[in-house]
Short mmCIF file of C-alpha atoms in Angstrom, two decimals:
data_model
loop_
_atom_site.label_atom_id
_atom_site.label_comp_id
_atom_site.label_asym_id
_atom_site.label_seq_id
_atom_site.Cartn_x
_atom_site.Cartn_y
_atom_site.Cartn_z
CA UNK A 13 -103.40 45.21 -22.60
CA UNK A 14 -100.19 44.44 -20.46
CA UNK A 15 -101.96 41.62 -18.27
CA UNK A 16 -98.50 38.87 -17.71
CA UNK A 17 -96.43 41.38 -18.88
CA UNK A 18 -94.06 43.62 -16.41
CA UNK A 19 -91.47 46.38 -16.61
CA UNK A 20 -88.33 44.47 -15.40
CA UNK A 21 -86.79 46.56 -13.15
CA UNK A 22 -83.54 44.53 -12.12
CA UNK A 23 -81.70 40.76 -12.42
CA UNK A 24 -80.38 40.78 -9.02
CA UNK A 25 -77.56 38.92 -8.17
CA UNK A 26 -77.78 36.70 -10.54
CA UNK A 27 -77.90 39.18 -13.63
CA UNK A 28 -79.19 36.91 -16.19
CA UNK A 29 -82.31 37.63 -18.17
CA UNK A 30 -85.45 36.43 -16.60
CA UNK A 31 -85.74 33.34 -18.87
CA UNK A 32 -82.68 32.45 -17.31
CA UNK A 33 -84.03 32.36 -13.70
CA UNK A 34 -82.37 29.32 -11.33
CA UNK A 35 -85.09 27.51 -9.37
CA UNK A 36 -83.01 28.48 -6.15
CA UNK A 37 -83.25 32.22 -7.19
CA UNK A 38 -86.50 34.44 -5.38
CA UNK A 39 -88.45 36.57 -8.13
CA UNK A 40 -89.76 39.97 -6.52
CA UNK A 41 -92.74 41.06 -7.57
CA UNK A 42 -94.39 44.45 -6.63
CA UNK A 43 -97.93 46.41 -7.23
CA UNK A 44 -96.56 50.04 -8.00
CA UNK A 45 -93.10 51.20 -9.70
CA UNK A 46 -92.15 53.44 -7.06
CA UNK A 47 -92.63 50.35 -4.61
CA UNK A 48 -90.38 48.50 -7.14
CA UNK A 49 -87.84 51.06 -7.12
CA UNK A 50 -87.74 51.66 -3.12
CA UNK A 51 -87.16 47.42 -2.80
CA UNK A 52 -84.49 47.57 -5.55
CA UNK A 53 -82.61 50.39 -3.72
CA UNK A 54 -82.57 48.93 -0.73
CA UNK A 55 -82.33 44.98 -2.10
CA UNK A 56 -79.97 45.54 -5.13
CA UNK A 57 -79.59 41.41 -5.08
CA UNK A 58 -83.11 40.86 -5.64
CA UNK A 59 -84.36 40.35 -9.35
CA UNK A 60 -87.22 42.63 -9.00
CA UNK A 61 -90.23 43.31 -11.36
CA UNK A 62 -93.02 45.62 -11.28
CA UNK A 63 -96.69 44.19 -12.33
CA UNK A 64 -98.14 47.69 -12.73
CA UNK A 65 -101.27 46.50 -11.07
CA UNK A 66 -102.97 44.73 -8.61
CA UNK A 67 -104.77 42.65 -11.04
CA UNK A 68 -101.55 41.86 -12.88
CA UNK A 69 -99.38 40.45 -9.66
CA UNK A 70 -100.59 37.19 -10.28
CA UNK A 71 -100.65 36.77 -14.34
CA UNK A 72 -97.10 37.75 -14.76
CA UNK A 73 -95.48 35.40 -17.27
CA UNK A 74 -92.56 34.03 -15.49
CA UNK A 75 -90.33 30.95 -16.88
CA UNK A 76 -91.08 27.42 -15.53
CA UNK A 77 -87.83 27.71 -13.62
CA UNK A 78 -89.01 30.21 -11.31
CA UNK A 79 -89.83 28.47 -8.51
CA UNK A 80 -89.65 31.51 -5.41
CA UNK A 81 -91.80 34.45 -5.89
CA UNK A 82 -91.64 37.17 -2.80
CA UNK A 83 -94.82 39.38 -3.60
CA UNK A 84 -94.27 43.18 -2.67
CA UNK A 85 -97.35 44.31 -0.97
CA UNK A 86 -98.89 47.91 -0.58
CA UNK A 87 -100.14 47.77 2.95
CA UNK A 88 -103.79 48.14 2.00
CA UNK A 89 -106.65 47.08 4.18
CA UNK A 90 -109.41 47.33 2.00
CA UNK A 91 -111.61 44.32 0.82
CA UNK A 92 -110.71 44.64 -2.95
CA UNK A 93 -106.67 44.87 -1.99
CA UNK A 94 -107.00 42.24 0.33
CA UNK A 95 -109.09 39.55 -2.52
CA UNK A 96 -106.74 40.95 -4.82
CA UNK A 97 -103.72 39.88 -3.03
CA UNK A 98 -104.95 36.67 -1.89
CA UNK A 99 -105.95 36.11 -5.62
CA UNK A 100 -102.17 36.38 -6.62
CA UNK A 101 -100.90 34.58 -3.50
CA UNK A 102 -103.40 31.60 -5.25
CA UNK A 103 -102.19 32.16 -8.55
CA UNK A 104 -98.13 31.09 -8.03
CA UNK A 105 -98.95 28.35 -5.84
CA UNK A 106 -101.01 27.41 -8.92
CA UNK A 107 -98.32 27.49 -11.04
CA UNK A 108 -96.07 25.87 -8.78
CA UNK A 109 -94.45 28.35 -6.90
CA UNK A 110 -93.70 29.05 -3.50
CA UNK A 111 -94.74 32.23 -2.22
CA UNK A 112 -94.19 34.83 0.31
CA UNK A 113 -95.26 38.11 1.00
CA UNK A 114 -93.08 41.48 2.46
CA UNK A 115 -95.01 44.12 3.88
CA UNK A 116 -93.98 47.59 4.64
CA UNK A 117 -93.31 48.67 8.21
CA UNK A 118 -96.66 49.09 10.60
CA UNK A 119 -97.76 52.98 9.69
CA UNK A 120 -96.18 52.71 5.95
CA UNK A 121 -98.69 52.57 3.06
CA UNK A 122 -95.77 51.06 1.00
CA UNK A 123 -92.28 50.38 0.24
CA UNK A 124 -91.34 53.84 -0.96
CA UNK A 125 -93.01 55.44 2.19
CA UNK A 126 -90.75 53.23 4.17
CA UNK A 127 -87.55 54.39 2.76
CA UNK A 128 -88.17 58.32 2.92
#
């Protein structure tokens, strides 16, 4: 399975490899690909990585340096979105992290329905 695993999408400003993350730097992680993709367009200094699903947004293997995680969420009111987000909110501040969370625009399902 790919559970902690991701498809790295960009290093941001930074443009190390993700072992190489600074404690000051913010990680960006998103549900879907395509609302990877729309973030990194519009965000090209944000290290950005896709978790591929729900599940998965809060088991990503990150390095003990990465401190800031900004979660990418799919505005999705449903119960099992909701848990699921909450569940990886709970997850990084496990492990340590602080964490926020970007929306999409009021009326936007997601990122990539923002930007077209």
């Amino acid at each position: 399975g790919f559970r902690g695993s991701c498809i790295r999408l960009r290093k941001g400003a930074a443009g190390t490899a993700l072992k190489q993350v600074s404690p000051d730097e913010t990680v960006a992680i998103g549900e879907g690909i395509e609302t990877c993709l729309s973030v990194a367009l519009a965000c090209p200094d944000l290290r950005i990585l896709a978790a591929i699903s729900l599940a998965n947004l809060g088991t990503i293997r990150l390095p003990d340096t990465a401190r800031n995680v900004l979660i990418l969420a799919d505005r999705d009111s449903s119960p099992q979105a909701q848990q699921g987000l909450e569940k990886a909110v709970a997850q990084h501040i496990q492990a340590g992290r602080s964490v926020s969370v970007a929306m999409p625009p009021k009326g936007q399902k997601d990122f990539n329905d923002a930007l077209k």
